CSV table of C-alpha atoms and ligand atoms in Angstrom, one decimal:
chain,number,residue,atom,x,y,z
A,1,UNK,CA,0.0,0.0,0.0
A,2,UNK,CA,1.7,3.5,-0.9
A,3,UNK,CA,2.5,5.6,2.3
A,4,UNK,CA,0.3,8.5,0.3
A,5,UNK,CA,-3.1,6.9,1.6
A,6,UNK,CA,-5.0,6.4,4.3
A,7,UNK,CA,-5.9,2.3,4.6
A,8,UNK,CA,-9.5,1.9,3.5
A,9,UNK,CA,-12.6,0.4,5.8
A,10,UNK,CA,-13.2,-3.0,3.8
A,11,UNK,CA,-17.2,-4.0,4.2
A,12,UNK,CA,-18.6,-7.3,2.9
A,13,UNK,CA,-21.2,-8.6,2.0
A,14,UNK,CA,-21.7,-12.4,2.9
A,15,UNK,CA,-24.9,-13.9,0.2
A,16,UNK,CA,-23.6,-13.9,-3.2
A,17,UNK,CA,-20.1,-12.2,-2.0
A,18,UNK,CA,-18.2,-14.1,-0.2
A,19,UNK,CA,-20.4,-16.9,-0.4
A,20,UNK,CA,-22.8,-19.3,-2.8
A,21,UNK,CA,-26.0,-18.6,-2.2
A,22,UNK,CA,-26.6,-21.9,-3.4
A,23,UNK,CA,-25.0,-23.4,-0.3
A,24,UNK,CA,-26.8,-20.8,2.3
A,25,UNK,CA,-30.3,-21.9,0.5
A,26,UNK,CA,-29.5,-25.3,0.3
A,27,UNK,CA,-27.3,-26.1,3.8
A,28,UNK,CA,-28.3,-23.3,6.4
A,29,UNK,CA,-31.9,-22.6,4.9
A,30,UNK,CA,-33.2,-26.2,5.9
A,31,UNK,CA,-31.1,-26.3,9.0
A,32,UNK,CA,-33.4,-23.8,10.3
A,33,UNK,CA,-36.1,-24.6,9.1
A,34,UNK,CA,-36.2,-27.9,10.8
A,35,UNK,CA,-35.2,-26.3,14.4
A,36,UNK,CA,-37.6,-23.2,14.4
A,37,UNK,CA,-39.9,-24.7,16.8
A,38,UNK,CA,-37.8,-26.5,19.1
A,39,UNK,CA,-35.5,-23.2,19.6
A,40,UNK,CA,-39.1,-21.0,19.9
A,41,UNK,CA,-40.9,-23.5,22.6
A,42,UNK,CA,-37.5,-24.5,24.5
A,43,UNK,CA,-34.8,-21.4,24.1
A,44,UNK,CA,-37.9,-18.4,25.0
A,45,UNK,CA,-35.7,-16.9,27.4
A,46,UNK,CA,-32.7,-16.3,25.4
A,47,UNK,CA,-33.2,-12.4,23.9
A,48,UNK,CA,-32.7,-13.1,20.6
A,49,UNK,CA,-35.2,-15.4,20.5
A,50,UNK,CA,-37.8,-13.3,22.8
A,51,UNK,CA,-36.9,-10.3,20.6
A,52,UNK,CA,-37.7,-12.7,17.0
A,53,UNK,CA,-41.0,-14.0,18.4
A,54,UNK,CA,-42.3,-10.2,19.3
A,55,UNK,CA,-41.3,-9.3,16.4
A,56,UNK,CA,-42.9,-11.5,14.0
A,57,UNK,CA,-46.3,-11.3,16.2
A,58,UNK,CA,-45.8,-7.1,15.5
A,59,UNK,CA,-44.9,-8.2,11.2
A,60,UNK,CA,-47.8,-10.6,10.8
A,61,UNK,CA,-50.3,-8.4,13.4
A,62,UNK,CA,-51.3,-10.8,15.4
A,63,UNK,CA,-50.2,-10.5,19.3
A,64,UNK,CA,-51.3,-13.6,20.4
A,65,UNK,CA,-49.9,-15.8,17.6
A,66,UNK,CA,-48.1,-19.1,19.2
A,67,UNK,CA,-45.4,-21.3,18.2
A,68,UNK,CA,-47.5,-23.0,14.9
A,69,UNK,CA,-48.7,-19.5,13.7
A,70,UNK,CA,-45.0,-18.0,14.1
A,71,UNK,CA,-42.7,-20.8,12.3
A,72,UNK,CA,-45.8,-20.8,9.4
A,73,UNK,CA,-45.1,-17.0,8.8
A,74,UNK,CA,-40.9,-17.7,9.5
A,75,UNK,CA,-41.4,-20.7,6.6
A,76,UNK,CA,-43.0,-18.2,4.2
A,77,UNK,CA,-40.2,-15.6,4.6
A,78,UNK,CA,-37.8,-18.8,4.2
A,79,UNK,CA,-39.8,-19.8,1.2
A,80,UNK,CA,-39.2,-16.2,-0.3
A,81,UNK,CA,-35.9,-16.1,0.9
A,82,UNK,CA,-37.2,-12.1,2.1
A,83,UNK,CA,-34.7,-11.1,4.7
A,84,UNK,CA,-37.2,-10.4,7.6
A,85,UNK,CA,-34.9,-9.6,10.5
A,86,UNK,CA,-36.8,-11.5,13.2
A,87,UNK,CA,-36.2,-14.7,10.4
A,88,UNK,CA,-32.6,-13.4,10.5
A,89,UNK,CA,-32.2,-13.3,14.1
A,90,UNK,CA,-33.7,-16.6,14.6
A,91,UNK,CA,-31.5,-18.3,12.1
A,92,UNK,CA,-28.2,-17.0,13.6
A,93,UNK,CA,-29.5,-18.4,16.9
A,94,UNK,CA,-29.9,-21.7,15.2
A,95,UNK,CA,-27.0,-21.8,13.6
A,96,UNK,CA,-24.8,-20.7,16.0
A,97,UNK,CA,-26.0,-24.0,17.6
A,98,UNK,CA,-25.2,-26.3,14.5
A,99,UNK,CA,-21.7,-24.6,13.9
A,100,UNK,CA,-21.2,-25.2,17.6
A,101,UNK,CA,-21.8,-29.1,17.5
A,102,UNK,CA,-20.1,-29.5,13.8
A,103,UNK,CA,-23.4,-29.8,12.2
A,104,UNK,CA,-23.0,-26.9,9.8
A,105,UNK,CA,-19.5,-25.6,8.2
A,106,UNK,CA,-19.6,-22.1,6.4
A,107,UNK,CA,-18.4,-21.8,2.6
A,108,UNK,CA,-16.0,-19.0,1.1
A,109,UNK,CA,-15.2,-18.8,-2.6
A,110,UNK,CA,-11.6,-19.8,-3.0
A,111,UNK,CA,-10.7,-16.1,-3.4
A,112,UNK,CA,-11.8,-14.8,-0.4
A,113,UNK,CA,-9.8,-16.0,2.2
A,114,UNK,CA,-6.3,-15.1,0.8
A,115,UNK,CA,-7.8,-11.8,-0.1
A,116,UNK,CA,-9.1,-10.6,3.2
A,117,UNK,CA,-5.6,-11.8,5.0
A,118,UNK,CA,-3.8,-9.8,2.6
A,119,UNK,CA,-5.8,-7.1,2.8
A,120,UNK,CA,-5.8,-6.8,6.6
A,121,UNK,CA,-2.2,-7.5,6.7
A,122,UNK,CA,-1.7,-4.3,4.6
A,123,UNK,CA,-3.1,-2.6,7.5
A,124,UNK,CA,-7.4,-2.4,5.9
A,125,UNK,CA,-9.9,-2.6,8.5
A,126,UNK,CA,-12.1,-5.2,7.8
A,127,UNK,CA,-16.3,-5.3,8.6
A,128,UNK,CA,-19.1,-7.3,7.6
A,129,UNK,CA,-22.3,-6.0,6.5
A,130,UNK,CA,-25.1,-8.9,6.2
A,131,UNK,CA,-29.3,-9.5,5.8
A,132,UNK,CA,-27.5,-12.4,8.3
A,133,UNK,CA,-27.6,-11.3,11.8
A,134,UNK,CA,-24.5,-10.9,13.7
A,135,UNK,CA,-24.9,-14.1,15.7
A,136,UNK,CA,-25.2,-15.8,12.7
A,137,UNK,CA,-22.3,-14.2,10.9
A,138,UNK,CA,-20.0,-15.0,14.1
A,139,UNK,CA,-20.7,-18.7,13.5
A,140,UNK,CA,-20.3,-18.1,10.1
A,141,UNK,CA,-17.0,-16.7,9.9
A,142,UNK,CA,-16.0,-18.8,13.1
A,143,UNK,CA,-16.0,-21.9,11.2
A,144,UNK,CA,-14.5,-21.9,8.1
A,145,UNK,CA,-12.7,-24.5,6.6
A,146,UNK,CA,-9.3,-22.5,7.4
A,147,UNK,CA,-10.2,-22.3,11.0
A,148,UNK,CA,-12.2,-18.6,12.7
A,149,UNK,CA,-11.8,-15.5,10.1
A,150,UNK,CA,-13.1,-13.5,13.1
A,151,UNK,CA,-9.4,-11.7,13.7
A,152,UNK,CA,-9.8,-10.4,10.5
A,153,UNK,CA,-12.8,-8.3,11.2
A,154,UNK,CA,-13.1,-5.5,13.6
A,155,UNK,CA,-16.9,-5.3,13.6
A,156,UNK,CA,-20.1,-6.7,12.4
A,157,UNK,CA,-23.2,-5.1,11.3
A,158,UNK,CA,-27.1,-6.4,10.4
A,159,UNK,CA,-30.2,-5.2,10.1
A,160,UNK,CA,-30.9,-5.0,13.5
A,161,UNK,CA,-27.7,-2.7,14.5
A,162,UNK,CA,-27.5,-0.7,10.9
A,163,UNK,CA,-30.8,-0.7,9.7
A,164,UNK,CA,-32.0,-2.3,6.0
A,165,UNK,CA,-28.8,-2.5,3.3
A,166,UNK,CA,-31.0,-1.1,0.8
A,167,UNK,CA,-30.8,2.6,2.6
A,168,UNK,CA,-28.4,5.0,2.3
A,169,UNK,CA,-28.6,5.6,6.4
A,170,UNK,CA,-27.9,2.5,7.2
A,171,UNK,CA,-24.5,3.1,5.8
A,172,UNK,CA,-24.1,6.3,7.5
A,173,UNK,CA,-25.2,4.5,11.0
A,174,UNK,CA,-22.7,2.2,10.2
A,175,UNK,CA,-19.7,5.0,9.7
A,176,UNK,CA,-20.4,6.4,13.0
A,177,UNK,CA,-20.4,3.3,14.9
A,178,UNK,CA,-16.8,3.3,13.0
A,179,UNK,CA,-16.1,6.5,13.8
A,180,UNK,CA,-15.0,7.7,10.6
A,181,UNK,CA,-16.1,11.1,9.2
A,182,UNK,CA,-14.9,10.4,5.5
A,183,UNK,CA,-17.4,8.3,4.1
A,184,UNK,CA,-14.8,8.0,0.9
A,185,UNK,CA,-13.0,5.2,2.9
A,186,UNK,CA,-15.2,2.7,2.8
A,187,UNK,CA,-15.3,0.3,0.3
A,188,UNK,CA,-18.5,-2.0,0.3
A,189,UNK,CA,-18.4,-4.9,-1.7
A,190,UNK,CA,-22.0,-6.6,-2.6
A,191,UNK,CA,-23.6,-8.8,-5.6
A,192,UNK,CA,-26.7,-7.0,-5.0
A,193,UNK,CA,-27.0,-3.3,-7.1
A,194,UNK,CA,-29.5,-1.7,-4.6
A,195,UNK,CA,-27.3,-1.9,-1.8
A,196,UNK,CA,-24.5,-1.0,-3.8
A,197,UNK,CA,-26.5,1.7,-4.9
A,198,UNK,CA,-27.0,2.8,-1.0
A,199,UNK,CA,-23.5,3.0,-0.2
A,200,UNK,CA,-22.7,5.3,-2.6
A,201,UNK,CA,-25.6,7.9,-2.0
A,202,UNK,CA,-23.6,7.4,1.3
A,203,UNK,CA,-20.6,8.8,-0.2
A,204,UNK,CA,-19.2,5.2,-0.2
A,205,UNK,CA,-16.9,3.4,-2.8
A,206,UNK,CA,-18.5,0.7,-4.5
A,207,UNK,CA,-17.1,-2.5,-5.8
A,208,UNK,CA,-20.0,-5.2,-7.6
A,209,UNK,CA,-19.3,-8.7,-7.0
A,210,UNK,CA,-20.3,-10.5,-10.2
A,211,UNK,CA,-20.1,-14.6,-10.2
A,212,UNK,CA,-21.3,-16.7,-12.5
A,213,UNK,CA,-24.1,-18.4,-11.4
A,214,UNK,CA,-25.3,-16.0,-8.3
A,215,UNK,CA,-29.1,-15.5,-8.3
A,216,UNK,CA,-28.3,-11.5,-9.4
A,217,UNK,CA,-25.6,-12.1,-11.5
A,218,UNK,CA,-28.2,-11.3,-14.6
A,219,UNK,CA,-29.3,-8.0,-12.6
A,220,UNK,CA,-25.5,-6.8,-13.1
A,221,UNK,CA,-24.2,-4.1,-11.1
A,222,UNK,CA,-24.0,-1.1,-13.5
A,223,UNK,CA,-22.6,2.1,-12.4
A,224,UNK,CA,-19.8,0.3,-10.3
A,225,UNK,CA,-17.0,-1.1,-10.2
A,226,UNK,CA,-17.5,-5.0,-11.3
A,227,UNK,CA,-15.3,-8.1,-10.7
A,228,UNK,CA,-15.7,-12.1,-10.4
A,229,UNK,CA,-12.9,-12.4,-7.6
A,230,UNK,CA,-11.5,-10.6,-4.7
A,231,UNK,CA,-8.4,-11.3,-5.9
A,232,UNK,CA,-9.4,-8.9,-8.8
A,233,UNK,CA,-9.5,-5.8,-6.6
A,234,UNK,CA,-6.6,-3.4,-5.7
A,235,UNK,CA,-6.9,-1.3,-2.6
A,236,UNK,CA,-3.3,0.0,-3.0
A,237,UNK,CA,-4.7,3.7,-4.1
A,238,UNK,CA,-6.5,5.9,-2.8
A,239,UNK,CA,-9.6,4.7,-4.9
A,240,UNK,CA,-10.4,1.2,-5.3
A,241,UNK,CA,-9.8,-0.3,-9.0
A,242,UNK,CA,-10.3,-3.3,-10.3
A,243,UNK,CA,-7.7,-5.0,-12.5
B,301,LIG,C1,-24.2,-17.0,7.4
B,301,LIG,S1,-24.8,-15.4,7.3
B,301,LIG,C2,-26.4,-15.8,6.7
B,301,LIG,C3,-26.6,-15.5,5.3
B,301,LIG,C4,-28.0,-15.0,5.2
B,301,LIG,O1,-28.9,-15.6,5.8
B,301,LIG,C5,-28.3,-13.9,4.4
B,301,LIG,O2,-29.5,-13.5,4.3
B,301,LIG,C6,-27.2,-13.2,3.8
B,301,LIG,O3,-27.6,-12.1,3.0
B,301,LIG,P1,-26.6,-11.0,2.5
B,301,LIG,O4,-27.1,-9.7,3.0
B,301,LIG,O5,-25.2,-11.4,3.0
B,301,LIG,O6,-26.6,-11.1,1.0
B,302,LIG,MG1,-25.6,-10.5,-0.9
């Protein structure tokens, strides 16, 4: 990195990013959907999952919904894969459980890993910004197949402590839990073009994550920067480019 420049604030995006999709529908989705209950009727006094169950009784208006009428309406938003946060929160209770006990490993495109060491050894900060909730994301980047990512990261944000990624606040809540006035250093990578879209009415650099076979790859990222690998993306100016 030249002496000339500040080191950027690296923010990733996990669906689609670092991560298939394809796995998250296909591994984690079902995981959760088979412990929902179990978790609601025998874990109600953990916060999380107090906090999920008001919550989807406030989304679907109904108060006095039980444990049938909430995992119907958390199957739906599964189903749709819509990014409710009380489904969020749930899941990252769950799988915090299944990366615990081995059940459930996490999956990084190959270059990812050797991307975000480099980076943070060249002295970026490193967050993640997910629909996943942070719980969730802790397991996640726990238990990767090259052992816990989570020294690489110095903080982790959802939709419950940023807001919705498809806002231009949220990125703004997120610089000020930071603590860094210049919204120029951040570099937010995402598949998704709204979000990418947000950061940058937030005065954020924008890189689009483009890999063949990602549920948005067709949607393209238009406007920003666009690459099919990490390894693709030089954070040694004061800009981000892609090479
Ligand atoms: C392991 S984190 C869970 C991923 C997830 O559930 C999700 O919705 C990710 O969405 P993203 O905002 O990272 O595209
Ligand atoms: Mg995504």
């Amino acid at each position: 990195m030249s002496d000339r420049h500040l080191p950027h604030h690296v923010v990733v995006d996990i669906e689609g990013t670092t991560s298939a999709t394809g796995f998250i529908t296909e591994q984690l989705y079902p995981y959760s959907r088979k412990h929902f209950a179990r978790v609601l009727d025998t874990r109600g006094d953990d916060p999380d999952v107090a906090r999920a169950a008001a919550a989807v009784r406030e989304l679907i208006g109904e108060p006095d919904a039980g444990t049938e009428r909430i995992v119907e309406a958390l199957n739906t938003w599964l189903d749709r894969d819509e990014k409710a946060t009380p489904l969020k929160t749930l899941q990252g209770v769950i799988w915090a459980e299944g990366f615990e006990s081995g059940e459930l490993t996490s999956h990084f495109y190959p270059d990812v890993i050797p991307v975000l060491r480099a980076w943070h050894a060249a002295g970026h900060t490193l967050y993640v910004y997910s629909s996943g909730s942070v719980s969730a994301q802790l397991a996640w980047f726990g238990h990767s197949a090259e052992g816990s990512l989570l020294p690489l990261f110095s903080g982790h944000f959802d939709t419950e402590n940023a807001g919705p990624k498809k806002v231009a606040p949220s990125y703004q809540a997120i610089a000020a839990a930071v603590g860094e006035p210049e919204a120029g250093r951040f570099v937010f990578l995402s598949d998704l073009v709204d979000e990418l879209d947000a950061a940058r009415e937030a005065g954020w650099r924008t890189v689009g994550v483009r890999r063949p076979g990602e549920p948005y790859y067709d949607r393209g990222v238009d406007g920003h920067l666009e690459t099919d690998s990490f390894a693709r993306v030089d954070l040694s100016g004061e800009q981000p480019a892609v090479r």
